[in-house]
Amino acid sequence: MTADIDRPAGWKNMDDFAAGIDTNRLPVTDVLAGTALSLTFDDGTTTKLSFENAHGVSADGGPADWYEAIAVREDLFFVNQTHASRPRESTVTVLHTATGRALRIVSTIAEERTPGEPQVSQTFTPGTIDGHEVTGEAPAPTRDLIGRRALYRYSPNHLYEHVYLSSERYAWQCLVGEQRGHGDVDMASTWKIAEDVYVFTFREFLIPVAATWLYDWAALRTVGTFLGISGAGEINNSPGGAHILPLGDVVYPTGEEPV
């Protein structure tokens, strides 16, 4: 069982709220099956991904691991991959074929909790897709979401509100669902992929879970995945997806903006 460190009474585990939170998710696609992509990242690493079928991908000629791909747009893919050799880690690769750009997000569950820090950490590495014309701005951290407030309808039984407070934190509360009445302020990161396209991630303090989301703010859709530890101590990689209902924006006076 996971340890109840500083949790309010009745606080839910990841598996308590995850069931059905993918109801409004975009469907998985097999369009990458039988193809291969080589990626070059800004940290100097390279990766060749060979998509053997709809759910098996080999990296650099190694054994196949599980993956899923979702086409958020015709030229925009959310690729979620687990690693049999590294079960406490998962990788999301966002591929934007229109610009030849990519962003790799690696989520890792620490063996032990460190007081005051989320147990699941995340790293971000931008890159390019070999053989594609590279155009536009590279994926980068952005402040675009600061001040926005929105509802996220994951299913008839899952409705959450997000308030984007700063470049490092966001607030959430559950309006409908197992976590109704619960809310918190957690660590968050936002990267801009293209106009109206963002990667948003968060890392919770009270339970060992992090999430990686790809937002299409023009279509008001989001697709993502949770990586964390269930109440029984099992590592879970759970899908999610929602319709976005914007509630408004706050514009801070010049010189008073949050971090």
PDB file of C-alpha atoms in Angstrom:
ATOM      1  CA  MET A   1       0.000   0.000   0.000  1.00  0.00           C
ATOM      2  CA  THR A   2       1.149   3.560  -0.570  1.00  0.00           C
ATOM      3  CA  ALA A   3       1.926   5.568   2.533  1.00  0.00           C
ATOM      4  CA  ASP A   4      -0.579   8.183   3.736  1.00  0.00           C
ATOM      5  CA  ILE A   5       1.912  11.026   4.126  1.00  0.00           C
ATOM      6  CA  ASP A   6       0.115  14.288   5.003  1.00  0.00           C
ATOM      7  CA  ARG A   7      -3.079  13.212   3.246  1.00  0.00           C
ATOM      8  CA  PRO A   8      -6.454  14.555   4.350  1.00  0.00           C
ATOM      9  CA  ALA A   9      -8.873  11.919   5.574  1.00  0.00           C
ATOM     10  CA  GLY A  10     -10.643  10.202   2.683  1.00  0.00           C
ATOM     11  CA  TRP A  11      -8.148  11.344   0.055  1.00  0.00           C
ATOM     12  CA  LYS A  12      -8.447   9.174  -3.063  1.00  0.00           C
ATOM     13  CA  ASN A  13      -5.759   7.087  -4.734  1.00  0.00           C
ATOM     14  CA  MET A  14      -5.070   7.210  -8.461  1.00  0.00           C
ATOM     15  CA  ASP A  15      -7.108   4.088  -9.207  1.00  0.00           C
ATOM     16  CA  ASP A  16     -10.105   5.468  -7.307  1.00  0.00           C
ATOM     17  CA  PHE A  17     -10.690   8.234  -9.864  1.00  0.00           C
ATOM     18  CA  ALA A  18      -9.050   6.852 -13.029  1.00  0.00           C
ATOM     19  CA  ALA A  19     -11.829   4.465 -14.091  1.00  0.00           C
ATOM     20  CA  GLY A  20     -13.749   6.081 -16.948  1.00  0.00           C
ATOM     21  CA  ILE A  21     -11.645   9.237 -17.073  1.00  0.00           C
ATOM     22  CA  ASP A  22     -10.805   8.344 -20.691  1.00  0.00           C
ATOM     23  CA  THR A  23     -14.453   8.346 -21.857  1.00  0.00           C
ATOM     24  CA  ASN A  24     -14.059  11.573 -23.846  1.00  0.00           C
ATOM     25  CA  ARG A  25     -10.578  10.711 -25.085  1.00  0.00           C
ATOM     26  CA  LEU A  26      -9.815  10.736 -28.797  1.00  0.00           C
ATOM     27  CA  PRO A  27      -9.437   7.209 -30.231  1.00  0.00           C
ATOM     28  CA  VAL A  28      -6.149   5.372 -30.577  1.00  0.00           C
ATOM     29  CA  THR A  29      -4.875   5.144 -34.159  1.00  0.00           C
ATOM     30  CA  ASP A  30      -2.812   2.487 -35.943  1.00  0.00           C
ATOM     31  CA  VAL A  31      -1.614   4.911 -38.630  1.00  0.00           C
ATOM     32  CA  LEU A  32       1.999   4.666 -37.403  1.00  0.00           C
ATOM     33  CA  ALA A  33       2.048   0.854 -37.585  1.00  0.00           C
ATOM     34  CA  GLY A  34       4.655  -0.372 -40.060  1.00  0.00           C
ATOM     35  CA  THR A  35       6.528   2.941 -40.096  1.00  0.00           C
ATOM     36  CA  ALA A  36       9.772   4.150 -38.523  1.00  0.00           C
ATOM     37  CA  LEU A  37      10.884   7.576 -37.346  1.00  0.00           C
ATOM     38  CA  SER A  38      14.327   8.823 -36.374  1.00  0.00           C
ATOM     39  CA  LEU A  39      14.465  11.661 -33.863  1.00  0.00           C
ATOM     40  CA  THR A  40      17.345  13.941 -32.918  1.00  0.00           C
ATOM     41  CA  PHE A  41      17.026  15.712 -29.573  1.00  0.00           C
ATOM     42  CA  ASP A  42      18.579  18.911 -28.314  1.00  0.00           C
ATOM     43  CA  ASP A  43      20.549  17.056 -25.625  1.00  0.00           C
ATOM     44  CA  GLY A  44      22.488  15.219 -28.343  1.00  0.00           C
ATOM     45  CA  THR A  45      20.627  11.915 -28.087  1.00  0.00           C
ATOM     46  CA  THR A  46      19.029  10.174 -31.055  1.00  0.00           C
ATOM     47  CA  THR A  47      16.282   7.579 -31.183  1.00  0.00           C
ATOM     48  CA  LYS A  48      14.860   5.441 -33.966  1.00  0.00           C
ATOM     49  CA  LEU A  49      11.310   4.309 -33.254  1.00  0.00           C
ATOM     50  CA  SER A  50      10.082   1.347 -35.307  1.00  0.00           C
ATOM     51  CA  PHE A  51       6.323   0.905 -34.940  1.00  0.00           C
ATOM     52  CA  GLU A  52       5.934  -2.817 -35.535  1.00  0.00           C
ATOM     53  CA  ASN A  53       2.148  -2.837 -35.182  1.00  0.00           C
ATOM     54  CA  ALA A  54      -0.615  -0.866 -33.473  1.00  0.00           C
ATOM     55  CA  HIS A  55       0.819  -1.379 -29.971  1.00  0.00           C
ATOM     56  CA  GLY A  56       4.424  -2.571 -30.326  1.00  0.00           C
ATOM     57  CA  VAL A  57       7.346  -0.178 -30.808  1.00  0.00           C
ATOM     58  CA  SER A  58      11.052  -0.908 -30.872  1.00  0.00           C
ATOM     59  CA  ALA A  59      13.577   1.772 -29.941  1.00  0.00           C
ATOM     60  CA  ASP A  60      16.994   1.569 -31.636  1.00  0.00           C
ATOM     61  CA  GLY A  61      16.571  -2.085 -32.536  1.00  0.00           C
ATOM     62  CA  GLY A  62      15.761  -3.237 -28.997  1.00  0.00           C
ATOM     63  CA  PRO A  63      12.860  -5.419 -27.898  1.00  0.00           C
ATOM     64  CA  ALA A  64       9.386  -4.107 -28.556  1.00  0.00           C
ATOM     65  CA  ASP A  65       7.563  -2.206 -25.818  1.00  0.00           C
ATOM     66  CA  TRP A  66       3.902  -1.253 -25.583  1.00  0.00           C
ATOM     67  CA  TYR A  67       2.767   2.064 -27.011  1.00  0.00           C
ATOM     68  CA  GLU A  68      -0.354   3.846 -28.132  1.00  0.00           C
ATOM     69  CA  ALA A  69      -0.645   6.655 -30.643  1.00  0.00           C
ATOM     70  CA  ILE A  70      -3.403   9.247 -30.896  1.00  0.00           C
ATOM     71  CA  ALA A  71      -3.799  11.641 -33.816  1.00  0.00           C
ATOM     72  CA  VAL A  72      -4.878  14.892 -32.189  1.00  0.00           C
ATOM     73  CA  ARG A  73      -4.712  16.452 -35.660  1.00  0.00           C
ATOM     74  CA  GLU A  74      -3.657  14.950 -39.002  1.00  0.00           C
ATOM     75  CA  ASP A  75      -0.122  16.180 -38.389  1.00  0.00           C
ATOM     76  CA  LEU A  76       0.001  16.000 -34.578  1.00  0.00           C
ATOM     77  CA  PHE A  77       0.542  12.757 -32.653  1.00  0.00           C
ATOM     78  CA  PHE A  78       0.573  11.883 -28.951  1.00  0.00           C
ATOM     79  CA  VAL A  79       2.685   8.725 -28.542  1.00  0.00           C
ATOM     80  CA  ASN A  80       2.623   7.137 -25.085  1.00  0.00           C
ATOM     81  CA  GLN A  81       5.173   4.390 -24.397  1.00  0.00           C
ATOM     82  CA  THR A  82       5.931   2.126 -21.426  1.00  0.00           C
ATOM     83  CA  HIS A  83       9.214   0.296 -20.824  1.00  0.00           C
ATOM     84  CA  ALA A  84       9.348  -3.329 -19.714  1.00  0.00           C
ATOM     85  CA  SER A  85      12.951  -2.882 -18.560  1.00  0.00           C
ATOM     86  CA  ARG A  86      12.109   0.338 -16.666  1.00  0.00           C
ATOM     87  CA  PRO A  87       8.597  -0.166 -15.257  1.00  0.00           C
ATOM     88  CA  ARG A  88       8.728   2.981 -13.105  1.00  0.00           C
ATOM     89  CA  GLU A  89       9.187   5.139 -16.201  1.00  0.00           C
ATOM     90  CA  SER A  90       7.049   6.112 -19.172  1.00  0.00           C
ATOM     91  CA  THR A  91       7.724   8.268 -22.200  1.00  0.00           C
ATOM     92  CA  VAL A  92       5.380  10.504 -24.143  1.00  0.00           C
ATOM     93  CA  THR A  93       6.632  11.777 -27.489  1.00  0.00           C
ATOM     94  CA  VAL A  94       4.696  14.533 -29.207  1.00  0.00           C
ATOM     95  CA  LEU A  95       5.282  14.507 -32.969  1.00  0.00           C
ATOM     96  CA  HIS A  96       4.322  17.539 -35.064  1.00  0.00           C
ATOM     97  CA  THR A  97       5.016  16.420 -38.612  1.00  0.00           C
ATOM     98  CA  ALA A  98       3.910  19.760 -40.113  1.00  0.00           C
ATOM     99  CA  THR A  99       6.911  21.501 -38.533  1.00  0.00           C
ATOM    100  CA  GLY A 100       9.270  18.542 -38.135  1.00  0.00           C
ATOM    101  CA  ARG A 101       9.336  19.208 -34.384  1.00  0.00           C
ATOM    102  CA  ALA A 102       9.116  16.785 -31.451  1.00  0.00           C
ATOM    103  CA  LEU A 103       9.007  16.924 -27.664  1.00  0.00           C
ATOM    104  CA  ARG A 104       9.921  14.023 -25.382  1.00  0.00           C
ATOM    105  CA  ILE A 105       8.474  13.921 -21.857  1.00  0.00           C
ATOM    106  CA  VAL A 106       9.823  11.253 -19.493  1.00  0.00           C
ATOM    107  CA  SER A 107       7.954  10.588 -16.233  1.00  0.00           C
ATOM    108  CA  THR A 108       9.733   8.623 -13.487  1.00  0.00           C
ATOM    109  CA  ILE A 109       8.389   7.303 -10.185  1.00  0.00           C
ATOM    110  CA  ALA A 110      11.040   7.559  -7.440  1.00  0.00           C
ATOM    111  CA  GLU A 111      11.593   4.515  -5.249  1.00  0.00           C
ATOM    112  CA  GLU A 112      10.997   6.555  -2.098  1.00  0.00           C
ATOM    113  CA  ARG A 113       9.137   9.732  -1.259  1.00  0.00           C
ATOM    114  CA  THR A 114      11.059  12.902  -0.484  1.00  0.00           C
ATOM    115  CA  PRO A 115       9.177  15.229   1.885  1.00  0.00           C
ATOM    116  CA  GLY A 116       7.998  18.345   0.105  1.00  0.00           C
ATOM    117  CA  GLU A 117       8.524  16.965  -3.401  1.00  0.00           C
ATOM    118  CA  PRO A 118       6.272  15.029  -5.796  1.00  0.00           C
ATOM    119  CA  GLN A 119       7.262  11.368  -6.008  1.00  0.00           C
ATOM    120  CA  VAL A 120       6.892  11.387  -9.795  1.00  0.00           C
ATOM    121  CA  SER A 121       9.323  13.648 -11.669  1.00  0.00           C
ATOM    122  CA  GLN A 122       9.290  14.724 -15.315  1.00  0.00           C
ATOM    123  CA  THR A 123      11.911  15.836 -17.835  1.00  0.00           C
ATOM    124  CA  PHE A 124      11.354  17.603 -21.157  1.00  0.00           C
ATOM    125  CA  THR A 125      13.581  17.397 -24.237  1.00  0.00           C
ATOM    126  CA  PRO A 126      12.714  19.088 -27.546  1.00  0.00           C
ATOM    127  CA  GLY A 127      13.960  17.664 -30.815  1.00  0.00           C
ATOM    128  CA  THR A 128      13.338  17.255 -34.519  1.00  0.00           C
ATOM    129  CA  ILE A 129      12.062  14.508 -36.822  1.00  0.00           C
ATOM    130  CA  ASP A 130      14.804  13.409 -39.206  1.00  0.00           C
ATOM    131  CA  GLY A 131      13.924  13.776 -42.879  1.00  0.00           C
ATOM    132  CA  HIS A 132      11.242  16.401 -42.262  1.00  0.00           C
ATOM    133  CA  GLU A 133      11.570  20.044 -43.106  1.00  0.00           C
ATOM    134  CA  VAL A 134      11.964  21.852 -39.788  1.00  0.00           C
ATOM    135  CA  THR A 135       9.997  25.095 -39.550  1.00  0.00           C
ATOM    136  CA  GLY A 136       8.607  27.397 -36.904  1.00  0.00           C
ATOM    137  CA  GLU A 137       9.638  27.784 -33.294  1.00  0.00           C
ATOM    138  CA  ALA A 138      11.030  24.874 -31.307  1.00  0.00           C
ATOM    139  CA  PRO A 139       8.879  23.544 -28.448  1.00  0.00           C
ATOM    140  CA  ALA A 140       9.624  25.642 -25.375  1.00  0.00           C
ATOM    141  CA  PRO A 141       8.227  26.512 -21.940  1.00  0.00           C
ATOM    142  CA  THR A 142       5.445  29.065 -22.178  1.00  0.00           C
ATOM    143  CA  ARG A 143       3.425  31.373 -19.956  1.00  0.00           C
ATOM    144  CA  ASP A 144       0.440  31.364 -22.321  1.00  0.00           C
ATOM    145  CA  LEU A 145      -1.899  29.519 -19.947  1.00  0.00           C
ATOM    146  CA  ILE A 146      -1.268  31.709 -16.892  1.00  0.00           C
ATOM    147  CA  GLY A 147      -4.551  33.280 -15.802  1.00  0.00           C
ATOM    148  CA  ARG A 148      -6.768  30.889 -17.744  1.00  0.00           C
ATOM    149  CA  ARG A 149      -9.573  29.047 -16.000  1.00  0.00           C
ATOM    150  CA  ALA A 150     -11.404  26.115 -17.558  1.00  0.00           C
ATOM    151  CA  LEU A 151     -13.547  23.050 -16.925  1.00  0.00           C
ATOM    152  CA  TYR A 152     -12.459  19.629 -18.156  1.00  0.00           C
ATOM    153  CA  ARG A 153     -15.232  17.135 -18.888  1.00  0.00           C
ATOM    154  CA  TYR A 154     -13.610  13.686 -18.997  1.00  0.00           C
ATOM    155  CA  SER A 155     -16.887  11.774 -18.759  1.00  0.00           C
ATOM    156  CA  PRO A 156     -20.408  12.269 -17.382  1.00  0.00           C
ATOM    157  CA  ASN A 157     -18.889  11.257 -14.028  1.00  0.00           C
ATOM    158  CA  HIS A 158     -15.652  13.284 -14.200  1.00  0.00           C
ATOM    159  CA  LEU A 159     -15.642  17.089 -14.201  1.00  0.00           C
ATOM    160  CA  TYR A 160     -12.655  19.102 -12.982  1.00  0.00           C
ATOM    161  CA  GLU A 161     -11.757  22.774 -12.863  1.00  0.00           C
ATOM    162  CA  HIS A 162      -8.222  24.024 -13.563  1.00  0.00           C
ATOM    163  CA  VAL A 163      -6.796  27.442 -12.749  1.00  0.00           C
ATOM    164  CA  TYR A 164      -3.337  28.113 -14.180  1.00  0.00           C
ATOM    165  CA  LEU A 165      -1.587  30.157 -11.508  1.00  0.00           C
ATOM    166  CA  SER A 166       1.992  30.521 -12.702  1.00  0.00           C
ATOM    167  CA  SER A 167       4.705  28.878 -14.791  1.00  0.00           C
ATOM    168  CA  GLU A 168       5.223  26.382 -11.949  1.00  0.00           C
ATOM    169  CA  ARG A 169       1.856  25.736 -10.324  1.00  0.00           C
ATOM    170  CA  TYR A 170      -1.820  25.195 -11.084  1.00  0.00           C
ATOM    171  CA  ALA A 171      -4.900  24.663  -8.938  1.00  0.00           C
ATOM    172  CA  TRP A 172      -7.534  21.990  -9.475  1.00  0.00           C
ATOM    173  CA  GLN A 173     -10.786  20.928  -7.902  1.00  0.00           C
ATOM    174  CA  CYS A 174     -13.188  18.101  -8.645  1.00  0.00           C
ATOM    175  CA  LEU A 175     -16.782  19.172  -9.283  1.00  0.00           C
ATOM    176  CA  VAL A 176     -18.171  15.761 -10.299  1.00  0.00           C
ATOM    177  CA  GLY A 177     -16.625  12.387  -9.522  1.00  0.00           C
ATOM    178  CA  GLU A 178     -14.924  10.296  -6.859  1.00  0.00           C
ATOM    179  CA  GLN A 179     -12.824  13.288  -5.790  1.00  0.00           C
ATOM    180  CA  ARG A 180     -15.775  15.694  -5.513  1.00  0.00           C
ATOM    181  CA  GLY A 181     -14.903  18.388  -2.991  1.00  0.00           C
ATOM    182  CA  HIS A 182     -11.185  17.654  -3.219  1.00  0.00           C
ATOM    183  CA  GLY A 183      -8.675  20.081  -4.686  1.00  0.00           C
ATOM    184  CA  ASP A 184      -5.060  21.144  -4.411  1.00  0.00           C
ATOM    185  CA  VAL A 185      -2.261  23.247  -5.855  1.00  0.00           C
ATOM    186  CA  ASP A 186       0.385  21.117  -7.555  1.00  0.00           C
ATOM    187  CA  MET A 187       3.565  21.511  -9.566  1.00  0.00           C
ATOM    188  CA  ALA A 188       2.985  22.009 -13.296  1.00  0.00           C
ATOM    189  CA  SER A 189       4.838  22.676 -16.543  1.00  0.00           C
ATOM    190  CA  THR A 190       3.539  24.029 -19.857  1.00  0.00           C
ATOM    191  CA  TRP A 191       5.322  23.799 -23.209  1.00  0.00           C
ATOM    192  CA  LYS A 192       4.111  25.373 -26.437  1.00  0.00           C
ATOM    193  CA  ILE A 193       4.195  23.112 -29.502  1.00  0.00           C
ATOM    194  CA  ALA A 194       2.463  25.415 -31.995  1.00  0.00           C
ATOM    195  CA  GLU A 195      -0.292  28.021 -32.041  1.00  0.00           C
ATOM    196  CA  ASP A 196      -3.068  26.807 -29.696  1.00  0.00           C
ATOM    197  CA  VAL A 197      -1.197  23.524 -29.076  1.00  0.00           C
ATOM    198  CA  TYR A 198       0.350  22.902 -25.660  1.00  0.00           C
ATOM    199  CA  VAL A 199       1.834  20.124 -23.575  1.00  0.00           C
ATOM    200  CA  PHE A 200       0.640  20.548 -19.989  1.00  0.00           C
ATOM    201  CA  THR A 201       1.920  18.318 -17.201  1.00  0.00           C
ATOM    202  CA  PHE A 202       1.391  18.163 -13.459  1.00  0.00           C
ATOM    203  CA  ARG A 203       2.968  16.344 -10.522  1.00  0.00           C
ATOM    204  CA  GLU A 204       0.896  15.800  -7.386  1.00  0.00           C
ATOM    205  CA  PHE A 205       2.205  16.107  -3.854  1.00  0.00           C
ATOM    206  CA  LEU A 206      -0.335  14.028  -1.905  1.00  0.00           C
ATOM    207  CA  ILE A 207      -0.320  10.890  -4.050  1.00  0.00           C
ATOM    208  CA  PRO A 208       2.385   9.435  -6.338  1.00  0.00           C
ATOM    209  CA  VAL A 209       0.987  10.451  -9.729  1.00  0.00           C
ATOM    210  CA  ALA A 210       1.913  12.722 -12.626  1.00  0.00           C
ATOM    211  CA  ALA A 211       0.042  13.405 -15.836  1.00  0.00           C
ATOM    212  CA  THR A 212       1.037  14.458 -19.332  1.00  0.00           C
ATOM    213  CA  TRP A 213      -1.565  16.180 -21.498  1.00  0.00           C
ATOM    214  CA  LEU A 214      -1.597  17.453 -25.060  1.00  0.00           C
ATOM    215  CA  TYR A 215      -4.010  20.384 -25.398  1.00  0.00           C
ATOM    216  CA  ASP A 216      -5.565  21.444 -28.688  1.00  0.00           C
ATOM    217  CA  TRP A 217      -6.961  24.753 -27.501  1.00  0.00           C
ATOM    218  CA  ALA A 218      -8.461  25.540 -30.912  1.00  0.00           C
ATOM    219  CA  ALA A 219     -10.533  22.335 -30.901  1.00  0.00           C
ATOM    220  CA  LEU A 220     -10.969  22.466 -27.089  1.00  0.00           C
ATOM    221  CA  ARG A 221      -9.833  18.858 -26.726  1.00  0.00           C
ATOM    222  CA  THR A 222      -7.170  17.235 -24.599  1.00  0.00           C
ATOM    223  CA  VAL A 223      -5.612  13.779 -24.542  1.00  0.00           C
ATOM    224  CA  GLY A 224      -3.212  12.430 -21.958  1.00  0.00           C
ATOM    225  CA  THR A 225      -1.993   9.788 -19.575  1.00  0.00           C
ATOM    226  CA  PHE A 226      -1.443   9.351 -15.840  1.00  0.00           C
ATOM    227  CA  LEU A 227       1.602   7.539 -14.432  1.00  0.00           C
ATOM    228  CA  GLY A 228       1.456   6.623 -10.776  1.00  0.00           C
ATOM    229  CA  ILE A 229       1.048   4.049  -8.030  1.00  0.00           C
ATOM    230  CA  SER A 230      -2.326   2.609  -7.104  1.00  0.00           C
ATOM    231  CA  GLY A 231      -3.636   2.137  -3.587  1.00  0.00           C
ATOM    232  CA  ALA A 232      -2.455  -1.490  -3.806  1.00  0.00           C
ATOM    233  CA  GLY A 233       1.076  -0.385  -4.694  1.00  0.00           C
ATOM    234  CA  GLU A 234       0.881  -1.262  -8.390  1.00  0.00           C
ATOM    235  CA  ILE A 235       2.353   0.938 -11.134  1.00  0.00           C
ATOM    236  CA  ASN A 236      -0.402   2.177 -13.425  1.00  0.00           C
ATOM    237  CA  ASN A 237      -0.317   3.988 -16.750  1.00  0.00           C
ATOM    238  CA  SER A 238      -3.885   5.164 -17.210  1.00  0.00           C
ATOM    239  CA  PRO A 239      -5.391   7.041 -20.183  1.00  0.00           C
ATOM    240  CA  GLY A 240      -7.408  10.234 -19.990  1.00  0.00           C
ATOM    241  CA  GLY A 241      -9.035  12.762 -22.274  1.00  0.00           C
ATOM    242  CA  ALA A 242     -11.518  15.607 -22.048  1.00  0.00           C
ATOM    243  CA  HIS A 243     -13.517  18.360 -23.654  1.00  0.00           C
ATOM    244  CA  ILE A 244     -12.328  21.804 -22.513  1.00  0.00           C
ATOM    245  CA  LEU A 245     -14.883  24.423 -21.445  1.00  0.00           C
ATOM    246  CA  PRO A 246     -13.102  27.797 -21.032  1.00  0.00           C
ATOM    247  CA  LEU A 247     -14.342  29.943 -18.143  1.00  0.00           C
ATOM    248  CA  GLY A 248     -12.251  33.048 -18.697  1.00  0.00           C
ATOM    249  CA  ASP A 249      -8.853  34.694 -18.356  1.00  0.00           C
ATOM    250  CA  VAL A 250      -7.194  36.880 -15.754  1.00  0.00           C
ATOM    251  CA  VAL A 251      -4.771  39.541 -17.004  1.00  0.00           C
ATOM    252  CA  TYR A 252      -2.237  40.627 -14.397  1.00  0.00           C
ATOM    253  CA  PRO A 253      -1.135  44.276 -14.177  1.00  0.00           C
ATOM    254  CA  THR A 254       2.309  44.871 -15.655  1.00  0.00           C
ATOM    255  CA  GLY A 255       4.943  44.267 -13.023  1.00  0.00           C
ATOM    256  CA  GLU A 256       2.632  42.100 -10.895  1.00  0.00           C
ATOM    257  CA  GLU A 257       2.759  38.909 -12.942  1.00  0.00           C
ATOM    258  CA  PRO A 258       3.327  35.590 -11.144  1.00  0.00           C
ATOM    259  CA  VAL A 259       6.557  33.642 -11.552  1.00  0.00           C
TER     260      VAL A 259
END
